[in-house]
Amino acid sequence: MKLLEEMILNQGVILEGNVLKVDNFLNHQIDPGLMEKIGNEFYEYFKDKSVTKVLTVESSGIAPALMTAAKLQVPLVFIKKSKPSTMNDPLFCEVYSYTKQTTVTLCMERRFLNQEDRILFIDDFLANGQAFMGVEKMIKETKAQIVGVGMVIDKAFQKGHAYIVDQGYDLLSLAKISSFEDGVIEFD
Ligand code: 5GP
């Protein structure tokens, strides 16, 4: 997605540990116009997949996932990173957080997914795929099916991209980064 690539090049900052900071428009301040265009791109690609629910992980996945769910006219469920006391029958999963460098517990109410559901998983970033693998485990428990994976920014030189493709999932990455060599962002 050309506009997204330009915004990454113009406003993105590469931090230590191959972390790309894009808090001008995605991870802190959010650009609604960009989110709408992102929703449209995912909608156009996945619209024939009979998606019944969009799933993401809080918090930065919510904006692009909500715009996509609105276009698809299906609910959005966001997985939480801590268990609220109000949750009745939670599904849990421990994952290693790339940016926090610690283990976090992903958690969602079981009743929001069932075996009839066709899930589109959307997230802000794909790095080593830890978040995706955790979500995949939780979805498997409910017997729902993942019919598509949409990543806003995919650092395809890390492990997550190969994992998702190798598992045979239909993956659309809107900005696919092939390297950060010498501080220069290269797109695939
Ligand atoms: P993974 O689980 O694929 O290793 O990492 C994905 C998650 O870590 C994303 O949901 C995102 O929150 C965070 N993340 C991974 N890489 C980056 C990055 O380069 N920049 C930012 N801002 N977040 C990242």
mmCIF file of N, CA, C and O in Angstrom, residues 104-157:
data_model
loop_
_atom_site.group_PDB
_atom_site.id
_atom_site.type_symbol
_atom_site.label_atom_id
_atom_site.label_comp_id
_atom_site.label_asym_id
_atom_site.label_seq_id
_atom_site.Cartn_x
_atom_site.Cartn_y
_atom_site.Cartn_z
ATOM 1 N N VAL A 104 3.233 -12.047 28.269
ATOM 2 C CA VAL A 104 1.919 -11.490 28.620
ATOM 3 C C VAL A 104 0.861 -12.574 28.426
ATOM 4 O O VAL A 104 1.044 -13.503 27.643
ATOM 5 N N THR A 105 -0.231 -12.454 29.179
ATOM 6 C CA THR A 105 -1.322 -13.426 29.065
ATOM 7 C C THR A 105 -2.420 -12.858 28.183
ATOM 8 O O THR A 105 -3.029 -11.847 28.518
ATOM 9 N N LEU A 106 -2.617 -13.493 27.050
ATOM 10 C CA LEU A 106 -3.728 -13.097 26.182
ATOM 11 C C LEU A 106 -4.989 -13.779 26.699
ATOM 12 O O LEU A 106 -4.942 -14.921 27.167
ATOM 13 N N CYS A 107 -6.091 -13.106 26.581
ATOM 14 C CA CYS A 107 -7.300 -13.562 27.231
ATOM 15 C C CYS A 107 -8.541 -13.100 26.477
ATOM 16 O O CYS A 107 -8.599 -11.937 26.064
ATOM 17 N N MET A 108 -9.481 -14.003 26.259
ATOM 18 C CA MET A 108 -10.756 -13.587 25.658
ATOM 19 C C MET A 108 -11.906 -14.450 26.156
ATOM 20 O O MET A 108 -11.708 -15.582 26.590
ATOM 21 N N GLU A 109 -13.081 -13.904 26.107
ATOM 22 C CA GLU A 109 -14.285 -14.619 26.519
ATOM 23 C C GLU A 109 -14.593 -15.690 25.458
ATOM 24 O O GLU A 109 -14.739 -15.372 24.272
ATOM 25 N N ARG A 110 -14.698 -16.939 25.915
ATOM 26 C CA ARG A 110 -14.889 -18.080 25.012
ATOM 27 C C ARG A 110 -16.154 -17.954 24.146
ATOM 28 O O ARG A 110 -16.175 -18.334 22.985
ATOM 29 N N ARG A 111 -17.197 -17.379 24.720
ATOM 30 C CA ARG A 111 -18.485 -17.378 24.011
ATOM 31 C C ARG A 111 -18.489 -16.498 22.755
ATOM 32 O O ARG A 111 -19.423 -16.566 21.966
ATOM 33 N N PHE A 112 -17.450 -15.680 22.558
ATOM 34 C CA PHE A 112 -17.436 -14.841 21.362
ATOM 35 C C PHE A 112 -16.990 -15.588 20.106
ATOM 36 O O PHE A 112 -17.048 -15.044 19.008
ATOM 37 N N LEU A 113 -16.507 -16.828 20.268
ATOM 38 C CA LEU A 113 -16.142 -17.626 19.085
ATOM 39 C C LEU A 113 -16.786 -18.993 19.182
ATOM 40 O O LEU A 113 -16.879 -19.565 20.271
ATOM 41 N N ASN A 114 -17.188 -19.521 18.037
ATOM 42 C CA ASN A 114 -17.666 -20.904 18.032
ATOM 43 C C ASN A 114 -17.252 -21.575 16.726
ATOM 44 O O ASN A 114 -16.661 -20.928 15.847
ATOM 45 N N GLN A 115 -17.583 -22.852 16.591
ATOM 46 C CA GLN A 115 -17.040 -23.616 15.469
ATOM 47 C C GLN A 115 -17.577 -23.170 14.097
ATOM 48 O O GLN A 115 -17.021 -23.539 13.076
ATOM 49 N N GLU A 116 -18.610 -22.374 14.100
ATOM 50 C CA GLU A 116 -19.128 -21.867 12.814
ATOM 51 C C GLU A 116 -18.366 -20.612 12.343
ATOM 52 O O GLU A 116 -18.532 -20.177 11.208
ATOM 53 N N ASP A 117 -17.571 -20.044 13.250
ATOM 54 C CA ASP A 117 -16.949 -18.765 12.908
ATOM 55 C C ASP A 117 -15.802 -18.903 11.908
ATOM 56 O O ASP A 117 -15.003 -19.837 11.968
ATOM 57 N N ARG A 118 -15.769 -17.905 11.006
ATOM 58 C CA ARG A 118 -14.698 -17.790 10.002
ATOM 59 C C ARG A 118 -13.979 -16.478 10.324
ATOM 60 O O ARG A 118 -14.529 -15.394 10.140
ATOM 61 N N ILE A 119 -12.755 -16.643 10.822
ATOM 62 C CA ILE A 119 -12.047 -15.520 11.447
ATOM 63 C C ILE A 119 -11.059 -14.852 10.508
ATOM 64 O O ILE A 119 -10.247 -15.520 9.858
ATOM 65 N N LEU A 120 -11.117 -13.519 10.494
ATOM 66 C CA LEU A 120 -10.051 -12.735 9.865
ATOM 67 C C LEU A 120 -9.253 -12.116 11.001
ATOM 68 O O LEU A 120 -9.793 -11.327 11.791
ATOM 69 N N PHE A 121 -7.979 -12.484 11.120
ATOM 70 C CA PHE A 121 -7.129 -11.915 12.169
ATOM 71 C C PHE A 121 -6.357 -10.730 11.588
ATOM 72 O O PHE A 121 -5.703 -10.856 10.547
ATOM 73 N N ILE A 122 -6.453 -9.594 12.277
ATOM 74 C CA ILE A 122 -5.764 -8.362 11.838
ATOM 75 C C ILE A 122 -4.849 -7.903 12.965
ATOM 76 O O ILE A 122 -5.242 -7.919 14.135
ATOM 77 N N ASP A 123 -3.630 -7.472 12.614
ATOM 78 C CA ASP A 123 -2.777 -6.882 13.653
ATOM 79 C C ASP A 123 -1.954 -5.739 13.066
ATOM 80 O O ASP A 123 -1.810 -5.631 11.845
ATOM 81 N N ASP A 124 -1.410 -4.914 13.962
ATOM 82 C CA ASP A 124 -0.636 -3.754 13.504
ATOM 83 C C ASP A 124 0.721 -4.160 12.950
ATOM 84 O O ASP A 124 1.159 -3.637 11.923
ATOM 85 N N PHE A 125 1.394 -5.107 13.629
ATOM 86 C CA PHE A 125 2.744 -5.512 13.239
ATOM 87 C C PHE A 125 2.864 -7.028 13.255
ATOM 88 O O PHE A 125 2.276 -7.692 14.123
ATOM 89 N N LEU A 126 3.661 -7.550 12.364
ATOM 90 C CA LEU A 126 4.082 -8.955 12.439
ATOM 91 C C LEU A 126 5.603 -8.972 12.575
ATOM 92 O O LEU A 126 6.311 -8.395 11.743
ATOM 93 N N ALA A 127 6.086 -9.614 13.656
ATOM 94 C CA ALA A 127 7.539 -9.734 13.863
ATOM 95 C C ALA A 127 7.883 -11.232 13.870
ATOM 96 O O ALA A 127 8.032 -11.841 12.814
ATOM 97 N N ASN A 128 7.963 -11.826 15.067
ATOM 98 C CA ASN A 128 8.292 -13.260 15.127
ATOM 99 C C ASN A 128 7.063 -14.162 15.159
ATOM 100 O O ASN A 128 7.185 -15.380 15.243
ATOM 101 N N GLY A 129 5.909 -13.562 15.152
ATOM 102 C CA GLY A 129 4.674 -14.351 15.065
ATOM 103 C C GLY A 129 4.180 -14.912 16.385
ATOM 104 O O GLY A 129 3.260 -15.725 16.417
ATOM 105 N N GLN A 130 4.768 -14.456 17.500
ATOM 106 C CA GLN A 130 4.359 -14.984 18.811
ATOM 107 C C GLN A 130 2.888 -14.682 19.104
ATOM 108 O O GLN A 130 2.150 -15.554 19.563
ATOM 109 N N ALA A 131 2.478 -13.449 18.840
ATOM 110 C CA ALA A 131 1.084 -13.070 19.093
ATOM 111 C C ALA A 131 0.163 -13.920 18.222
ATOM 112 O O ALA A 131 -0.825 -14.485 18.706
ATOM 113 N N PHE A 132 0.523 -14.055 16.940
ATOM 114 C CA PHE A 132 -0.326 -14.846 16.040
ATOM 115 C C PHE A 132 -0.434 -16.292 16.518
ATOM 116 O O PHE A 132 -1.521 -16.876 16.533
ATOM 117 N N MET A 133 0.702 -16.884 16.914
ATOM 118 C CA MET A 133 0.680 -18.300 17.342
ATOM 119 C C MET A 133 -0.197 -18.496 18.576
ATOM 120 O O MET A 133 -0.898 -19.503 18.696
ATOM 121 N N GLY A 134 -0.151 -17.531 19.481
ATOM 122 C CA GLY A 134 -0.996 -17.602 20.672
ATOM 123 C C GLY A 134 -2.468 -17.537 20.299
ATOM 124 O O GLY A 134 -3.286 -18.343 20.760
ATOM 125 N N VAL A 135 -2.787 -16.595 19.426
ATOM 126 C CA VAL A 135 -4.175 -16.432 18.993
ATOM 127 C C VAL A 135 -4.636 -17.680 18.235
ATOM 128 O O VAL A 135 -5.762 -18.161 18.415
ATOM 129 N N GLU A 136 -3.756 -18.217 17.423
ATOM 130 C CA GLU A 136 -4.066 -19.430 16.644
ATOM 131 C C GLU A 136 -4.451 -20.569 17.592
ATOM 132 O O GLU A 136 -5.437 -21.278 17.366
ATOM 133 N N LYS A 137 -3.697 -20.698 18.694
ATOM 134 C CA LYS A 137 -3.988 -21.748 19.684
ATOM 135 C C LYS A 137 -5.368 -21.550 20.304
ATOM 136 O O LYS A 137 -6.148 -22.487 20.464
ATOM 137 N N MET A 138 -5.657 -20.313 20.667
ATOM 138 C CA MET A 138 -6.957 -20.012 21.291
ATOM 139 C C MET A 138 -8.095 -20.292 20.311
ATOM 140 O O MET A 138 -9.126 -20.867 20.677
ATOM 141 N N ILE A 139 -7.903 -19.909 19.055
ATOM 142 C CA ILE A 139 -8.958 -20.128 18.051
ATOM 143 C C ILE A 139 -9.172 -21.622 17.837
ATOM 144 O O ILE A 139 -10.312 -22.088 17.723
ATOM 145 N N LYS A 140 -8.076 -22.383 17.812
ATOM 146 C CA LYS A 140 -8.192 -23.843 17.608
ATOM 147 C C LYS A 140 -9.056 -24.482 18.690
ATOM 148 O O LYS A 140 -9.825 -25.395 18.428
ATOM 149 N N GLU A 141 -8.908 -23.985 19.924
ATOM 150 C CA GLU A 141 -9.703 -24.521 21.047
ATOM 151 C C GLU A 141 -11.196 -24.369 20.823
ATOM 152 O O GLU A 141 -11.997 -25.154 21.303
ATOM 153 N N THR A 142 -11.572 -23.313 20.098
ATOM 154 C CA THR A 142 -13.002 -23.059 19.869
ATOM 155 C C THR A 142 -13.492 -23.749 18.594
ATOM 156 O O THR A 142 -14.672 -23.678 18.281
ATOM 157 N N LYS A 143 -12.558 -24.345 17.827
ATOM 158 C CA LYS A 143 -12.847 -24.998 16.539
ATOM 159 C C LYS A 143 -13.309 -24.022 15.454
ATOM 160 O O LYS A 143 -13.829 -24.429 14.416
ATOM 161 N N ALA A 144 -13.148 -22.734 15.707
ATOM 162 C CA ALA A 144 -13.402 -21.755 14.646
ATOM 163 C C ALA A 144 -12.254 -21.864 13.629
ATOM 164 O O ALA A 144 -11.219 -22.474 13.910
ATOM 165 N N GLN A 145 -12.473 -21.244 12.454
ATOM 166 C CA GLN A 145 -11.482 -21.387 11.379
ATOM 167 C C GLN A 145 -10.876 -20.021 11.034
ATOM 168 O O GLN A 145 -11.615 -19.039 10.924
ATOM 169 N N ILE A 146 -9.556 -19.980 10.876
ATOM 170 C CA ILE A 146 -8.917 -18.732 10.423
ATOM 171 C C ILE A 146 -8.957 -18.739 8.896
ATOM 172 O O ILE A 146 -8.354 -19.608 8.264
ATOM 173 N N VAL A 147 -9.659 -17.769 8.299
ATOM 174 C CA VAL A 147 -9.769 -17.751 6.830
ATOM 175 C C VAL A 147 -8.890 -16.665 6.208
ATOM 176 O O VAL A 147 -8.767 -16.589 4.991
ATOM 177 N N GLY A 148 -8.276 -15.841 7.054
ATOM 178 C CA GLY A 148 -7.385 -14.824 6.518
ATOM 179 C C GLY A 148 -6.614 -14.139 7.625
ATOM 180 O O GLY A 148 -7.048 -14.117 8.781
ATOM 181 N N VAL A 149 -5.439 -13.611 7.239
ATOM 182 C CA VAL A 149 -4.594 -12.879 8.185
ATOM 183 C C VAL A 149 -4.167 -11.581 7.502
ATOM 184 O O VAL A 149 -3.607 -11.615 6.398
ATOM 185 N N GLY A 150 -4.456 -10.463 8.156
ATOM 186 C CA GLY A 150 -4.071 -9.169 7.586
ATOM 187 C C GLY A 150 -3.129 -8.448 8.530
ATOM 188 O O GLY A 150 -3.460 -8.225 9.690
ATOM 189 N N MET A 151 -1.948 -8.111 8.032
ATOM 190 C CA MET A 151 -0.972 -7.385 8.846
ATOM 191 C C MET A 151 -0.760 -6.009 8.230
ATOM 192 O O MET A 151 -0.548 -5.897 7.013
ATOM 193 N N VAL A 152 -0.803 -4.985 9.072
ATOM 194 C CA VAL A 152 -0.582 -3.638 8.545
ATOM 195 C C VAL A 152 0.894 -3.513 8.156
ATOM 196 O O VAL A 152 1.208 -3.181 7.017
ATOM 197 N N ILE A 153 1.788 -3.806 9.091
ATOM 198 C CA ILE A 153 3.233 -3.756 8.792
ATOM 199 C C ILE A 153 3.841 -5.125 9.107
ATOM 200 O O ILE A 153 3.739 -5.610 10.228
ATOM 201 N N ASP A 154 4.431 -5.714 8.103
ATOM 202 C CA ASP A 154 4.989 -7.065 8.214
ATOM 203 C C ASP A 154 6.511 -6.965 8.056
ATOM 204 O O ASP A 154 7.006 -6.621 6.978
ATOM 205 N N LYS A 155 7.238 -7.233 9.149
ATOM 206 C CA LYS A 155 8.703 -7.262 9.044
ATOM 207 C C LYS A 155 9.056 -8.676 8.583
ATOM 208 O O LYS A 155 9.381 -9.550 9.385
ATOM 209 N N ALA A 156 8.951 -8.848 7.272
ATOM 210 C CA ALA A 156 8.975 -10.190 6.677
ATOM 211 C C ALA A 156 10.330 -10.887 6.833
ATOM 212 O O ALA A 156 10.437 -12.090 6.592
ATOM 213 N N PHE A 157 11.350 -10.132 7.258
ATOM 214 C CA PHE A 157 12.672 -10.735 7.466
ATOM 215 C C PHE A 157 12.746 -11.424 8.836
ATOM 216 O O PHE A 157 13.716 -12.109 9.146
#
